[in-house]
CSV table of C-alpha atoms and ligand atoms in Angstrom, one decimal:
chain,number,residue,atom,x,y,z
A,270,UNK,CA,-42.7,-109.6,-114.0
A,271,UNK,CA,-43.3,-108.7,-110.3
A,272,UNK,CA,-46.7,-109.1,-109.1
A,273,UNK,CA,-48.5,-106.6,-107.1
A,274,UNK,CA,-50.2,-107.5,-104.1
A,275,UNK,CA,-53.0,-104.7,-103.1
A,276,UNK,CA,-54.5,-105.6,-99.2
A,277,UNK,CA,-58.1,-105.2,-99.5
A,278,UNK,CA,-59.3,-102.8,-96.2
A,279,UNK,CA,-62.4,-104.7,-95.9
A,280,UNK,CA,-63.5,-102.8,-92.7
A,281,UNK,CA,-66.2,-100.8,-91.0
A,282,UNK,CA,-64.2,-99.4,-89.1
A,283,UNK,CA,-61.4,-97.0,-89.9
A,284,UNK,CA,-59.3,-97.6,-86.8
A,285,UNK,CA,-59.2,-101.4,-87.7
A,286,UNK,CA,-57.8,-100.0,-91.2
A,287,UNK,CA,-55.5,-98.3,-89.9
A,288,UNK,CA,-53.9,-100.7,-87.2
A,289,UNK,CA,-53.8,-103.0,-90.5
A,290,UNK,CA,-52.4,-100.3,-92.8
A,291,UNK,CA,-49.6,-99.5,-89.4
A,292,UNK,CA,-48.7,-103.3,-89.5
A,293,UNK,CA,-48.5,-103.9,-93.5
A,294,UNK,CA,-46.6,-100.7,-94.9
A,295,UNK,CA,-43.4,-101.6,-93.6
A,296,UNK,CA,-43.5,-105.1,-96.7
A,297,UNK,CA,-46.0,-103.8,-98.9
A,298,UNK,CA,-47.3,-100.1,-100.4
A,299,UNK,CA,-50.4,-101.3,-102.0
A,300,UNK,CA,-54.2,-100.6,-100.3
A,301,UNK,CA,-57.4,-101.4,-101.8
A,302,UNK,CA,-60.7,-99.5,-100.2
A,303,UNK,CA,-63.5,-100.3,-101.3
A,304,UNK,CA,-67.3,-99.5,-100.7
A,305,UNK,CA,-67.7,-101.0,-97.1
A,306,UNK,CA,-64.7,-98.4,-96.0
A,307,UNK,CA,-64.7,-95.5,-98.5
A,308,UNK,CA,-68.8,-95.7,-97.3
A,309,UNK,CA,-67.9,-94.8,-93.5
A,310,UNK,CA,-64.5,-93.4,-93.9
A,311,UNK,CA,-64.3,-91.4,-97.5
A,312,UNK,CA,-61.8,-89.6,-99.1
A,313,UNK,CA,-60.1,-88.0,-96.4
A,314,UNK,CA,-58.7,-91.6,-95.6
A,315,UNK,CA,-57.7,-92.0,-99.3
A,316,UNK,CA,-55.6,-89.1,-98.5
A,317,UNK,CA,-54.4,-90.4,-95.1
A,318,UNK,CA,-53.4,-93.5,-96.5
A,319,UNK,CA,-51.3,-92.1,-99.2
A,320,UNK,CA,-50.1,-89.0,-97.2
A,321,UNK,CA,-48.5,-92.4,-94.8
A,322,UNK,CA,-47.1,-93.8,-98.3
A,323,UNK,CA,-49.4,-96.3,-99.2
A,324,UNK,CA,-50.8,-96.6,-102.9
A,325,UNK,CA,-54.1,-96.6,-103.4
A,326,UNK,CA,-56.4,-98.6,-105.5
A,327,UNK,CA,-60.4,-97.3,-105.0
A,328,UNK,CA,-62.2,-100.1,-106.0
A,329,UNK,CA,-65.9,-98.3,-106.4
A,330,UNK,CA,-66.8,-99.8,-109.4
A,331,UNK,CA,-68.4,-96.9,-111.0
A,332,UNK,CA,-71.3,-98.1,-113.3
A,333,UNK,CA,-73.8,-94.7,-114.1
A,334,UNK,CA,-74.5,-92.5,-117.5
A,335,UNK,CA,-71.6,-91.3,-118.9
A,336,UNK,CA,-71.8,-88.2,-117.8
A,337,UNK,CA,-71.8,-88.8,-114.2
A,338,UNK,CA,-68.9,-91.4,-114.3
A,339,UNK,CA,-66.8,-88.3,-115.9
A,340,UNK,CA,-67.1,-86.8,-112.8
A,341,UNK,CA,-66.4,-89.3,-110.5
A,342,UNK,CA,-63.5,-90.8,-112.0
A,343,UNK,CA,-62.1,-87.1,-111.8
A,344,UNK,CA,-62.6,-86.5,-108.6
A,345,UNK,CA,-61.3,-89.8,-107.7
A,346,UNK,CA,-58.1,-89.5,-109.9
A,347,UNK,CA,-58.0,-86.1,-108.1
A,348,UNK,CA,-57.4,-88.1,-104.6
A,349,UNK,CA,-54.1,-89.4,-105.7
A,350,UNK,CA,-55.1,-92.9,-105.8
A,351,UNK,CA,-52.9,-94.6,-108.4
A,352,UNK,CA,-55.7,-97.3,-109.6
A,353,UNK,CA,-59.7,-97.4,-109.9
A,354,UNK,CA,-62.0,-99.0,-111.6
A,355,UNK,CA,-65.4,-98.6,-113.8
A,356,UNK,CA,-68.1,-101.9,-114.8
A,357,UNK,CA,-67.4,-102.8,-118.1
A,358,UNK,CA,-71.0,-103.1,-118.1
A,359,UNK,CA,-72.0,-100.1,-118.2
A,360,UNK,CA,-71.2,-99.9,-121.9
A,361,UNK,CA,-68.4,-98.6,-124.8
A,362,UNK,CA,-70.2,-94.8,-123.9
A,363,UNK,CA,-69.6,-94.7,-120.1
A,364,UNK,CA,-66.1,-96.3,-120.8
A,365,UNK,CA,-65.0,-93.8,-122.9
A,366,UNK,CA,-66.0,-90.5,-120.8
A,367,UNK,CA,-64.5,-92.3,-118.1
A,368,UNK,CA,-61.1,-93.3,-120.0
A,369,UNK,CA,-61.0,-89.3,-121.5
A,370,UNK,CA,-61.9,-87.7,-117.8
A,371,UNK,CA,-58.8,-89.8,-116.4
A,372,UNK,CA,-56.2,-88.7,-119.3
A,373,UNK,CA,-57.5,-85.0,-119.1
A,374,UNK,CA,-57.5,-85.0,-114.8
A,375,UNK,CA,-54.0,-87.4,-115.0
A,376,UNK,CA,-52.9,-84.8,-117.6
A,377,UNK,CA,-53.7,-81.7,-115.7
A,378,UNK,CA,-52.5,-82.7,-112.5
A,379,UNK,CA,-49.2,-84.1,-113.9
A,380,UNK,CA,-50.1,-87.8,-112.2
A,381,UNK,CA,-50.6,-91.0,-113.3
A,382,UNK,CA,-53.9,-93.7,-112.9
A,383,UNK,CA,-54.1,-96.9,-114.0
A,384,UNK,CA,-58.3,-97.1,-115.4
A,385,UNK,CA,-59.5,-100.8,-114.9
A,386,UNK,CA,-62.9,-102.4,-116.0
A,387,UNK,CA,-64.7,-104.8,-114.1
A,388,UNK,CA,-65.4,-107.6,-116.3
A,389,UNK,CA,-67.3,-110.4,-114.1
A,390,UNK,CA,-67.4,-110.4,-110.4
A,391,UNK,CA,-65.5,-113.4,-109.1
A,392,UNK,CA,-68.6,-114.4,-106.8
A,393,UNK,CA,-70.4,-115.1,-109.7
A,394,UNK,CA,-70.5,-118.6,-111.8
A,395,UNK,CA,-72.0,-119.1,-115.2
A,396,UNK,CA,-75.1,-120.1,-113.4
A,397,UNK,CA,-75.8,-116.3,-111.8
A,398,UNK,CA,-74.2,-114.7,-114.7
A,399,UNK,CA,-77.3,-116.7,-117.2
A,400,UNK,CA,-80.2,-115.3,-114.4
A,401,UNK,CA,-78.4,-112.2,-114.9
A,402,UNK,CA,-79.0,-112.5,-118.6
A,403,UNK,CA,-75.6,-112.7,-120.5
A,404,UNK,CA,-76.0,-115.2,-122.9
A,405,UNK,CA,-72.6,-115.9,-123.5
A,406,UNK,CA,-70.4,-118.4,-120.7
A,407,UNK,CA,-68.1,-116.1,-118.2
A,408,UNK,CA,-64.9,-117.6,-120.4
A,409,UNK,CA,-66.3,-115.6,-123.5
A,410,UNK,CA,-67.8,-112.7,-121.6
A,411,UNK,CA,-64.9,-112.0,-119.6
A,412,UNK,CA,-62.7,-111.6,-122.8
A,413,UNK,CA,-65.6,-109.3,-124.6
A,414,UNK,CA,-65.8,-106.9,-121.5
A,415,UNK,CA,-61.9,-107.0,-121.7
A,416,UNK,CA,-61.7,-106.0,-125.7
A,417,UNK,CA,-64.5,-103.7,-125.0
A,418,UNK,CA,-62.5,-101.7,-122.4
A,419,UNK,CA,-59.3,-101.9,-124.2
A,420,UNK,CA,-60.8,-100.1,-127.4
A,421,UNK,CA,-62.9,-97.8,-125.0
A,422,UNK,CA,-58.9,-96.9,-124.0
A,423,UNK,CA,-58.8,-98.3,-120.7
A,424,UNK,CA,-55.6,-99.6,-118.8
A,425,UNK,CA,-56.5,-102.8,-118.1
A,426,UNK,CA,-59.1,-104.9,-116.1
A,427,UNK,CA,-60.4,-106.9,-113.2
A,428,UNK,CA,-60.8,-110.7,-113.4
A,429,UNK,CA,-60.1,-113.8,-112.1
A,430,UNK,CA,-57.4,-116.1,-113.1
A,431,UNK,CA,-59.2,-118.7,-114.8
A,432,UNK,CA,-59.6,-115.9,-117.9
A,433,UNK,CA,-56.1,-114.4,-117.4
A,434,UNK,CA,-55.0,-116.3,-120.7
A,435,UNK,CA,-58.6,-115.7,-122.1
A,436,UNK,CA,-57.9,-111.3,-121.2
A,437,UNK,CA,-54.1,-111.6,-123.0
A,438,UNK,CA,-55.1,-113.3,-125.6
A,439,UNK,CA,-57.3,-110.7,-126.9
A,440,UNK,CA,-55.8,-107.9,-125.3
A,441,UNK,CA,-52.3,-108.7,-125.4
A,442,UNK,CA,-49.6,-109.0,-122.2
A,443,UNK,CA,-49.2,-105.1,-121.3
A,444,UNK,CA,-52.9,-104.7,-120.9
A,445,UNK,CA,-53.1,-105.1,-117.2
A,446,UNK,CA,-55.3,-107.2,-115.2
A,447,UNK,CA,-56.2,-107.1,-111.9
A,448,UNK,CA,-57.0,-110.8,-109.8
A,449,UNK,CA,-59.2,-110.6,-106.6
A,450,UNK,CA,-60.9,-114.0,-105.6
A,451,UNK,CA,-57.0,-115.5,-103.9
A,452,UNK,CA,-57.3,-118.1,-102.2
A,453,UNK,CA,-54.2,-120.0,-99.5
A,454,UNK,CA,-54.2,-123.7,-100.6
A,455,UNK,CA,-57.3,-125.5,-98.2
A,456,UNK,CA,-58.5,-122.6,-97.1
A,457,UNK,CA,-62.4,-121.9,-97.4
A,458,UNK,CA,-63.2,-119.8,-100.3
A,459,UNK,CA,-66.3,-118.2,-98.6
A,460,UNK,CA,-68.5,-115.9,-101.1
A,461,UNK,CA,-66.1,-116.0,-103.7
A,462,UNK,CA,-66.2,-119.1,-106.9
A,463,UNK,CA,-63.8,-118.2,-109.1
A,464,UNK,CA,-60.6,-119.0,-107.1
A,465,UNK,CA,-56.8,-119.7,-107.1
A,466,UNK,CA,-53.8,-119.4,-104.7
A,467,UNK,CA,-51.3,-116.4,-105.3
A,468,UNK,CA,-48.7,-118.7,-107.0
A,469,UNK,CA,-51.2,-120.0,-109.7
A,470,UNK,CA,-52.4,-116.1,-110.5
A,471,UNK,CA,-48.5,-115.2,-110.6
A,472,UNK,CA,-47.7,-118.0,-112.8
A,473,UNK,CA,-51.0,-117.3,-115.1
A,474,UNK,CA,-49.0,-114.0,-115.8
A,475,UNK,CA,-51.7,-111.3,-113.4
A,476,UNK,CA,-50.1,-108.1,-113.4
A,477,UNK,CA,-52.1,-107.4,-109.6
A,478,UNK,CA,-54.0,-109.4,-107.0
A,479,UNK,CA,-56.4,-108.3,-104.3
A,480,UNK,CA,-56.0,-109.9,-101.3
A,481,UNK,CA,-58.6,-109.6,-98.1
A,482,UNK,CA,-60.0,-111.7,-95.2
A,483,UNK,CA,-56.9,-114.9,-96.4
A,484,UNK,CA,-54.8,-112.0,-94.7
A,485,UNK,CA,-57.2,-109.8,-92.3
A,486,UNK,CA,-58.9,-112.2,-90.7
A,487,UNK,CA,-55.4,-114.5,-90.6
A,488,UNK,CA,-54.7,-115.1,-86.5
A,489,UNK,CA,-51.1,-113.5,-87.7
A,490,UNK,CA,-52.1,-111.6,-90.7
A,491,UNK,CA,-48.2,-110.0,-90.8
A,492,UNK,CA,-47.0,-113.7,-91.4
A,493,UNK,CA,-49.8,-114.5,-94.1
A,494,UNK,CA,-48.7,-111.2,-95.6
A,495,UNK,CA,-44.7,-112.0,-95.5
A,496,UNK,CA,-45.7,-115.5,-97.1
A,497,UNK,CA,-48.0,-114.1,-100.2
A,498,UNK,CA,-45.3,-111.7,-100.8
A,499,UNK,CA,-42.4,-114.3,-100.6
A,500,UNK,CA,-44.2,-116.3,-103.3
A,501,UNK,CA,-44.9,-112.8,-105.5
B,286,C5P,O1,-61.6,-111.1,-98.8
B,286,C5P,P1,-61.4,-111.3,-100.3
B,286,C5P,O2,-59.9,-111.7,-100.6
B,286,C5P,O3,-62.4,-112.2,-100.9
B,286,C5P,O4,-61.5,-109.9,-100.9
B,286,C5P,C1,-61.6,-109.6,-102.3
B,286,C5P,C2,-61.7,-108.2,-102.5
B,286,C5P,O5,-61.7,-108.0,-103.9
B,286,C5P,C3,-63.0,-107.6,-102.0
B,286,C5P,O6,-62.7,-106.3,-101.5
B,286,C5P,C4,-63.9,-107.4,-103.2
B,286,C5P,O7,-64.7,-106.3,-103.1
B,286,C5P,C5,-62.9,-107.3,-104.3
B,286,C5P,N1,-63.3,-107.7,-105.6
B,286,C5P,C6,-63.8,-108.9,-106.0
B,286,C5P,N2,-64.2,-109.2,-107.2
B,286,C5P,C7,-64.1,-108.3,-108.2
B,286,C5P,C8,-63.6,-107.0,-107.9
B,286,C5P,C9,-63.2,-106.7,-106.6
B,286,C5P,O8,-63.9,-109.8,-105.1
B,286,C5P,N3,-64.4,-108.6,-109.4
């Protein structure tokens, strides 16, 4: 199975996007905005990016009443991106409006989303995740958040490769899974804890990984890019 590498557009500023976007299209389709650029640049550079031919994953991590998230996740699914994601968290409820407001906007529209669940941030260790208040260890919460979402009748989740075998277990190999926290071999692994390189999430079976700053902040972020990909 091919991985899928999605370039996080960690910026402030859309013009620094979009030079990055200009110089990565040409070897890979796959985008991931998140808050700090959706914030500034919103939905009009969703649009952008996928009028260019990019694919889209908006990585809001919608966590709100259920009611709420049903909207959101429609309007978002009504941007065109092809992937975005919902905290686990925020309980079976909130999963399910949000997985039923995908299939009937996907459904209306004629398109296709891929639904993910946030299971446990990958800058968290069982240390923050016990202040938070879980009381199970990040290997057995990750797995629960994962089931959770699949019966809730989502596509898939977000987690790090140490609980890729944990997430298929439980939720079988199709379910899909989504691995930020990618790290080059050496290289600092800044705020994230919950790290591997791209050939150890590939080989642990991740259907996706999120790359940012190992390939923005690169001095020659096209070679980083050509390098990830050659190992994909
Ligand atoms: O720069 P870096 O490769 O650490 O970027 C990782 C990206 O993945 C960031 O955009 C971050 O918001 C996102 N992410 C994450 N952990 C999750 C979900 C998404 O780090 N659980």
């Amino acid at each position: 199975m091919a991985t899928k590498l999605f370039l996080a557009l960690d910026y402030a500023d859309p013009e620094l996007a979009r030079k990055m976007v200009r110089l990565a299209l040409p070897m890979n389709p796959h985008f991931k905005i998140g808050l700090e650029l959706f914030t500034i640049a919103g939905p009009d550079f969703v649009r952008e990016i996928i009028g260019e031919g990019g694919q889209v994953f908006l990585d809001l991590k919608f966590h709100d009443i259920p009611n709420t998230i049903a909207g959101a996740v429609s309007s978002a699914v009504g941007l065109g991106v092809g992937w975005l994601n919902v905290h686990c968290a925020g309980g079976t409820a909130m999963l399910e409006a949000a997985a039923k407001a995908k299939g009937e906007t996907c459904a209306k529209l004629g398109s296709t989303c891929s639904l993910l669940g946030v299971t446990i941030l990958t800058s968290l260790d069982d240390h923050a995740t016990q202040e938070i208040g879980y009381s199970r260890k990040i290997s057995e919460q990750v797995p629960h958040f994962a089931k959770m979402a699949q019966e809730a009748g989502l596509d898939g989740v977000v987690c790090s490769a140490q609980e890729l075998s944990l997430v298929q277990a439980a939720c079988g190999q199709s379910f899909q899974t989504m691995v930020p926290g990618i790290r080059l071999v050496g290289a600092s692994t800044e705020d994230q804890k919950r790290v591997v390189t791209p050939e150890v999430a590939k080989n642990s079976g991740a259907h996706c990984i999120v790359m940012g700053r190992p390939i923005t902040a690169a001095k020659d972020p096209a070679q980083v890019l050509r390098e990830v990909l050659g190992v994909l």
